[in-house]
Amino acid sequence: MSAEAAGSEQSEQAGAGAYGAGPRADGGGGGLERINPPHLAPPTGFSHAVRAAPGTLVFLAGQTALDGSGKIVGDGIVEQFERALTNLLEVAAAAGAGPSDLAKLTVFAVDVADYRRHARELGRVWKRLVGGNFPAMAVIGATRLWDETALVEIEGIAVVRGR
């Protein structure tokens, strides 16, 4: 490995932090930082979160009920919603955002009627994990999600205030 390549590799690793966030290998990004917590399933063709200039917007990629090995967990909408929301909150935390920083969420459900039938249970999961903060939200019916066994996917935008 050349000295230049080794220096570049060390620079990338130094900026990566505990969650794999850091500059892109190609030096691009226009001030965007990709954040991919190592304990979530590795992203393929997307980033778990993208944070704009420090202290501003964090774009959270859709999260499903994937466990760390990349397998969907939970048989029903409530269990999968809880895991997907937990994954989203972990990604947000890795980007420096807490539950109260969530500004907008979109929930994609393969069966909106099932989602509505379980609205009270889903609300209890929300209260336990997020509290009383409610971002702008939408629930959108989807024919299917990327993983055929996923029942729900949640994506969002957080606004991280200066800390």
Coordinates of N, CA and C in Angstrom, one line a residue:
M1 N 0.9 -1.2 0.0 CA 0.0 0.0 0.0 C 0.9 1.2 0.0
S2 N 0.6 2.2 -0.9 CA 1.4 3.4 -0.9 C 1.2 4.2 0.3
A3 N 2.1 5.1 0.6 CA 2.0 6.0 1.8 C 0.8 6.9 1.7
E4 N 0.5 7.3 0.4 CA -0.7 8.2 0.2 C -2.0 7.4 0.5
A5 N -2.1 6.1 0.0 CA -3.2 5.3 0.3 C -3.4 5.0 1.8
A6 N -2.2 4.7 2.5 CA -2.3 4.5 3.9 C -2.8 5.7 4.7
G7 N -2.3 6.9 4.3 CA -2.7 8.1 4.9 C -4.2 8.4 4.7
S8 N -4.7 8.1 3.5 CA -6.1 8.2 3.2 C -6.9 7.3 4.0
E9 N -6.4 6.0 4.2 CA -7.2 5.0 4.9 C -7.2 5.4 6.4
Q10 N -6.1 5.9 7.0 CA -6.1 6.3 8.4 C -7.0 7.5 8.5
S11 N -7.0 8.4 7.6 CA -7.9 9.6 7.7 C -9.4 9.2 7.7
E12 N -9.7 8.2 6.8 CA -11.1 7.7 6.8 C -11.5 7.1 8.1
Q13 N -10.6 6.2 8.6 CA -10.9 5.5 9.9 C -11.0 6.5 11.0
A14 N -10.2 7.6 11.0 CA -10.3 8.5 12.1 C -11.6 9.3 12.1
G15 N -12.1 9.5 10.9 CA -13.4 10.2 10.8 C -14.6 9.3 11.0
A16 N -14.4 8.0 11.1 CA -15.5 7.1 11.1 C -16.2 7.0 12.4
G17 N -15.6 7.2 13.5 CA -16.3 7.2 14.8 C -16.8 5.8 15.1
A18 N -17.5 5.7 16.2 CA -18.0 4.4 16.7 C -19.1 3.8 15.9
Y19 N -19.7 4.6 15.0 CA -20.9 4.1 14.3 C -20.6 4.1 12.8
G20 N -19.4 4.2 12.4 CA -19.1 4.0 11.0 C -19.4 5.3 10.2
A21 N -19.7 6.4 10.8 CA -19.9 7.6 10.1 C -18.6 8.2 9.7
G22 N -18.6 8.9 8.6 CA -17.4 9.6 8.2 C -17.5 10.0 6.8
P23 N -16.4 10.6 6.3 CA -16.4 11.1 4.9 C -16.5 9.9 3.9
R24 N -17.0 10.2 2.8 CA -17.1 9.1 1.8 C -15.7 8.9 1.2
A25 N -15.5 7.7 0.8 CA -14.1 7.3 0.3 C -13.8 8.2 -0.9
D26 N -14.8 8.7 -1.7 CA -14.4 9.4 -2.9 C -14.3 10.9 -2.6
G27 N -14.5 11.3 -1.3 CA -14.3 12.7 -0.9 C -15.5 13.6 -1.2
G28 N -16.6 13.0 -1.8 CA -17.8 13.7 -2.2 C -18.7 13.8 -1.0
G29 N -19.9 14.3 -1.3 CA -20.9 14.3 -0.2 C -21.4 15.7 0.1
G30 N -20.7 16.8 -0.3 CA -21.2 18.1 -0.1 C -21.6 18.4 1.3
G31 N -20.8 18.0 2.3 CA -21.1 18.2 3.7 C -22.0 17.2 4.3
L32 N -22.3 16.1 3.6 CA -23.2 15.1 4.1 C -22.3 14.0 4.7
E33 N -22.8 13.4 5.8 CA -22.2 12.4 6.5 C -23.0 11.2 6.6
R34 N -22.5 10.0 6.1 CA -23.3 8.8 6.1 C -23.1 8.1 7.4
I35 N -24.2 7.6 8.1 CA -24.1 7.0 9.4 C -24.7 5.6 9.3
N36 N -23.9 4.6 9.6 CA -24.3 3.2 9.6 C -23.8 2.5 10.8
P37 N -24.7 2.4 11.9 CA -24.3 1.7 13.1 C -23.9 0.3 12.8
P38 N -22.8 -0.2 13.4 CA -22.3 -1.5 13.1 C -23.2 -2.6 13.6
H39 N -24.0 -2.4 14.6 CA -24.8 -3.5 15.2 C -26.1 -3.7 14.4
L40 N -26.4 -2.9 13.4 CA -27.6 -3.1 12.5 C -27.1 -3.8 11.3
A41 N -28.0 -4.4 10.6 CA -27.7 -5.1 9.3 C -27.0 -4.2 8.4
P42 N -25.9 -4.6 7.8 CA -25.2 -3.7 6.9 C -26.1 -3.2 5.7
P43 N -26.0 -1.9 5.5 CA -26.9 -1.4 4.4 C -26.3 -1.8 3.0
T44 N -27.1 -2.1 2.1 CA -26.7 -2.4 0.7 C -27.4 -1.4 -0.2
G45 N -26.7 -0.5 -0.8 CA -27.3 0.4 -1.7 C -28.0 1.6 -1.1
F46 N -27.8 1.8 0.2 CA -28.3 3.0 0.9 C -27.5 3.2 2.2
S47 N -27.8 4.3 2.9 CA -27.2 4.6 4.2 C -28.3 4.6 5.2
H48 N -28.0 4.1 6.5 CA -29.1 4.1 7.5 C -29.5 5.6 7.8
A49 N -28.6 6.5 7.8 CA -28.9 7.9 8.0 C -27.9 8.7 7.3
V50 N -28.3 9.9 6.9 CA -27.4 10.9 6.3 C -27.7 12.2 7.0
R51 N -26.6 12.7 7.6 CA -26.7 14.0 8.4 C -26.1 15.1 7.5
A52 N -26.9 16.2 7.4 CA -26.4 17.4 6.7 C -25.5 18.1 7.6
A53 N -25.0 19.2 7.2 CA -24.0 20.0 8.0 C -24.3 19.9 9.5
P54 N -23.3 19.8 10.3 CA -23.5 19.5 11.8 C -24.5 20.4 12.4
G55 N -25.4 19.8 13.2 CA -26.4 20.5 13.9 C -27.6 20.9 13.0
T56 N -27.9 20.2 12.0 CA -29.1 20.5 11.1 C -29.9 19.3 10.9
L57 N -30.1 18.9 9.7 CA -31.0 17.8 9.3 C -30.3 16.5 9.3
V58 N -31.0 15.4 9.8 CA -30.6 14.0 9.7 C -31.7 13.3 8.9
F59 N -31.3 12.7 7.8 CA -32.3 11.9 7.0 C -32.1 10.5 7.3
L60 N -33.2 9.9 7.8 CA -33.2 8.5 8.3 C -33.8 7.6 7.3
A61 N -33.0 6.6 6.8 CA -33.4 5.7 5.8 C -34.5 4.8 6.4
G62 N -35.3 4.2 5.6 CA -36.4 3.3 6.0 C -35.8 2.1 6.8
Q63 N -36.4 1.9 8.0 CA -36.0 0.8 8.8 C -37.1 -0.2 8.9
T64 N -36.8 -1.5 8.8 CA -37.7 -2.6 9.0 C -37.4 -3.3 10.3
A65 N -38.0 -4.4 10.5 CA -37.7 -5.2 11.7 C -36.5 -6.1 11.6
L66 N -35.5 -5.7 10.8 CA -34.3 -6.5 10.7 C -33.5 -6.5 12.0
D67 N -33.0 -7.7 12.3 CA -32.1 -7.8 13.4 C -30.7 -7.6 12.9
G68 N -29.7 -7.7 13.7 CA -28.3 -7.4 13.3 C -27.8 -8.4 12.2
S69 N -28.4 -9.5 12.1 CA -27.9 -10.5 11.1 C -28.6 -10.3 9.8
G70 N -29.6 -9.4 9.7 CA -30.3 -9.1 8.5 C -31.6 -10.0 8.3
K71 N -32.1 -10.5 9.4 CA -33.3 -11.3 9.3 C -34.4 -10.5 10.0
I72 N -35.6 -10.6 9.3 CA -36.8 -9.9 9.9 C -37.3 -10.7 11.1
V73 N -37.5 -10.0 12.2 CA -38.0 -10.6 13.5 C -39.4 -10.0 13.8
G74 N -40.2 -10.9 14.4 CA -41.6 -10.5 14.8 C -42.6 -11.0 13.8
D75 N -43.6 -11.7 14.3 CA -44.6 -12.3 13.4 C -45.7 -11.3 13.0
G76 N -46.0 -10.3 13.8 CA -47.1 -9.4 13.6 C -46.7 -8.0 13.4
I77 N -47.7 -7.1 13.1 CA -47.4 -5.7 12.8 C -46.8 -5.0 14.1
V78 N -47.3 -5.4 15.3 CA -46.9 -4.7 16.5 C -45.4 -5.0 16.8
E79 N -45.1 -6.3 16.7 CA -43.7 -6.7 17.0 C -42.7 -6.1 15.9
Q80 N -43.2 -6.1 14.7 CA -42.3 -5.6 13.6 C -42.2 -4.0 13.7
F81 N -43.3 -3.4 14.1 CA -43.3 -1.9 14.3 C -42.3 -1.6 15.4
E82 N -42.4 -2.3 16.5 CA -41.5 -2.0 17.6 C -40.0 -2.2 17.2
R83 N -39.7 -3.2 16.5 CA -38.3 -3.4 16.1 C -37.9 -2.4 15.1
A84 N -38.7 -2.1 14.1 CA -38.4 -1.0 13.1 C -38.2 0.3 13.8
L85 N -39.1 0.7 14.7 CA -38.9 2.0 15.4 C -37.7 2.0 16.3
T86 N -37.4 0.9 16.9 CA -36.2 0.7 17.7 C -34.9 0.9 16.8
N87 N -34.9 0.3 15.6 CA -33.8 0.5 14.7 C -33.7 1.9 14.3
L88 N -34.8 2.6 14.0 CA -34.8 4.0 13.5 C -34.2 4.8 14.7
L89 N -34.7 4.6 15.9 CA -34.2 5.4 17.0 C -32.7 5.2 17.3
E90 N -32.2 4.0 17.0 CA -30.8 3.7 17.2 C -30.0 4.4 16.1
V91 N -30.5 4.4 14.9 CA -29.8 5.1 13.8 C -29.8 6.6 14.1
A92 N -30.9 7.2 14.6 CA -31.0 8.6 14.9 C -30.0 8.9 16.0
A93 N -29.9 8.1 17.0 CA -29.0 8.3 18.1 C -27.6 8.3 17.6
A94 N -27.3 7.4 16.7 CA -25.9 7.4 16.2 C -25.6 8.7 15.4
A95 N -26.6 9.4 14.9 CA -26.4 10.6 14.2 C -26.6 11.8 15.2
G96 N -26.7 11.6 16.5 CA -26.8 12.6 17.4 C -28.2 13.2 17.7
A97 N -29.2 12.4 17.2 CA -30.6 12.9 17.4 C -31.4 12.0 18.4
G98 N -32.2 12.6 19.2 CA -33.0 11.8 20.1 C -34.4 11.8 19.7
P99 N -35.3 11.1 20.4 CA -36.7 11.0 20.0 C -37.4 12.3 19.8
S100 N -37.0 13.3 20.6 CA -37.7 14.6 20.5 C -37.2 15.4 19.3
D101 N -36.1 14.9 18.6 CA -35.6 15.6 17.4 C -36.3 15.1 16.2
L102 N -37.2 14.1 16.3 CA -37.9 13.6 15.1 C -38.9 14.6 14.6
A103 N -38.7 15.0 13.4 CA -39.6 16.1 12.8 C -40.6 15.5 11.9
K104 N -40.3 14.4 11.1 CA -41.2 13.8 10.2 C -40.9 12.3 10.1
L105 N -42.0 11.5 10.1 CA -41.8 10.1 9.9 C -42.8 9.6 8.8
T106 N -42.4 8.7 8.0 CA -43.3 8.0 7.1 C -43.3 6.5 7.4
V107 N -44.5 6.0 7.6 CA -44.6 4.6 7.9 C -45.2 3.9 6.7
F108 N -44.6 2.9 6.2 CA -45.1 2.2 5.0 C -45.6 0.8 5.6
A109 N -46.8 0.5 5.3 CA -47.4 -0.7 5.8 C -48.0 -1.5 4.7
V110 N -47.7 -2.8 4.7 CA -48.3 -3.7 3.6 C -49.7 -4.0 3.8
D111 N -50.3 -3.7 5.0 CA -51.7 -3.9 5.3 C -52.1 -2.8 6.2
V112 N -52.6 -1.7 5.6 CA -53.0 -0.5 6.4 C -54.2 -0.9 7.3
A113 N -55.1 -1.7 6.9 CA -56.2 -2.1 7.7 C -55.7 -2.8 9.0
D114 N -54.7 -3.7 8.9 CA -54.1 -4.4 10.0 C -53.4 -3.3 10.9
Y115 N -52.7 -2.4 10.3 CA -52.1 -1.3 11.1 C -53.1 -0.6 11.9
R116 N -54.2 -0.2 11.3 CA -55.3 0.5 12.0 C -55.9 -0.3 13.1
R117 N -56.1 -1.6 12.8 CA -56.7 -2.5 13.9 C -55.8 -2.6 15.1
H118 N -54.5 -2.4 14.9 CA -53.6 -2.5 16.1 C -53.1 -1.1 16.5
A119 N -53.8 0.0 16.1 CA -53.4 1.3 16.4 C -53.2 1.6 17.9
R120 N -54.0 1.1 18.8 CA -53.8 1.3 20.2 C -52.5 0.6 20.7
E121 N -52.2 -0.6 20.3 CA -51.0 -1.3 20.6 C -49.8 -0.6 20.1
L122 N -49.9 -0.1 18.8 CA -48.8 0.6 18.2 C -48.6 1.9 19.0
G123 N -49.6 2.6 19.4 CA -49.5 3.8 20.2 C -48.8 3.6 21.5
R124 N -49.1 2.4 22.2 CA -48.4 2.1 23.4 C -46.9 1.9 23.2
V125 N -46.5 1.2 22.1 CA -45.1 1.0 21.7 C -44.5 2.4 21.5
W126 N -45.2 3.3 20.8 CA -44.7 4.6 20.5 C -44.4 5.4 21.8
K127 N -45.4 5.4 22.7 CA -45.2 6.1 24.0 C -44.1 5.5 24.8
R128 N -43.9 4.2 24.8 CA -42.8 3.6 25.6 C -41.4 3.9 25.0
L129 N -41.3 4.0 23.7 CA -40.0 4.2 23.0 C -39.7 5.7 22.8
V130 N -40.7 6.5 22.5 CA -40.5 7.9 22.1 C -41.1 8.8 23.1
G131 N -42.1 8.5 23.8 CA -42.8 9.4 24.7 C -43.9 10.2 24.0
G132 N -44.1 11.4 24.5 CA -45.3 12.2 24.0 C -45.0 13.1 22.9
N133 N -43.8 13.0 22.3 CA -43.4 13.8 21.1 C -44.0 13.1 19.9
F134 N -44.7 13.9 19.1 CA -45.3 13.4 17.9 C -44.8 14.2 16.7
P135 N -44.0 13.6 15.8 CA -43.6 14.4 14.6 C -44.8 14.4 13.6
A136 N -44.6 15.1 12.5 CA -45.5 15.0 11.4 C -45.4 13.6 10.9
M137 N -46.5 12.9 10.7 CA -46.4 11.5 10.3 C -47.4 11.2 9.1
A138 N -47.1 10.2 8.4 CA -48.0 9.6 7.4 C -47.9 8.1 7.4
V139 N -49.0 7.4 7.2 CA -48.9 6.0 7.0 C -49.4 5.7 5.5
I140 N -48.5 5.0 4.8 CA -48.8 4.8 3.4 C -48.8 3.3 3.2
G141 N -49.8 2.9 2.4 CA -50.0 1.5 2.1 C -49.0 1.1 1.0
A142 N -48.3 0.0 1.1 CA -47.3 -0.5 0.1 C -47.7 -1.9 -0.3
T143 N -47.6 -2.2 -1.5 CA -47.8 -3.5 -2.0 C -46.9 -4.5 -1.4
R144 N -45.7 -4.2 -1.3 CA -44.7 -5.0 -0.5 C -43.5 -4.1 -0.3
L145 N -42.7 -4.6 0.6 CA -41.4 -3.9 1.0 C -40.2 -4.6 0.4
W146 N -39.0 -4.1 0.6 CA -37.8 -4.7 0.0 C -37.7 -6.1 0.5
D147 N -37.8 -6.3 1.8 CA -37.8 -7.7 2.3 C -39.2 -8.2 2.3
E148 N -39.5 -9.3 1.6 CA -40.9 -9.8 1.4 C -41.6 -10.1 2.7
T149 N -40.8 -10.4 3.8 CA -41.5 -10.8 5.1 C -41.7 -9.6 6.0
A150 N -41.2 -8.4 5.6 CA -41.4 -7.2 6.3 C -42.9 -6.7 6.2
L151 N -43.5 -6.3 7.3 CA -44.9 -5.8 7.3 C -44.9 -4.3 7.4
V152 N -43.8 -3.7 7.9 CA -43.8 -2.2 8.1 C -42.4 -1.7 7.9
E153 N -42.3 -0.5 7.4 CA -41.0 0.2 7.3 C -41.2 1.6 7.7
I154 N -40.2 2.2 8.5 CA -40.3 3.5 9.0 C -39.1 4.3 8.5
E155 N -39.4 5.5 7.9 CA -38.3 6.4 7.6 C -38.6 7.8 8.2
G156 N -37.6 8.6 8.3 CA -37.8 9.9 8.9 C -36.8 10.9 8.7
I157 N -37.1 12.1 9.2 CA -36.2 13.3 9.2 C -36.1 13.8 10.7
A158 N -34.9 14.0 11.2 CA -34.7 14.6 12.5 C -34.0 15.9 12.3
V159 N -34.3 16.8 13.2 CA -33.6 18.1 13.3 C -32.8 18.1 14.6
V160 N -31.5 18.1 14.4 CA -30.6 18.1 15.6 C -30.2 19.6 15.9
R161 N -30.6 20.0 17.0 CA -30.3 21.3 17.5 C -28.9 21.4 18.0
G162 N -28.3 22.6 18.0 CA -26.9 22.7 18.5 C -26.8 22.2 19.9
R163 N -25.8 21.4 20.2 CA -25.7 20.9 21.6 C -24.4 21.4 22.2

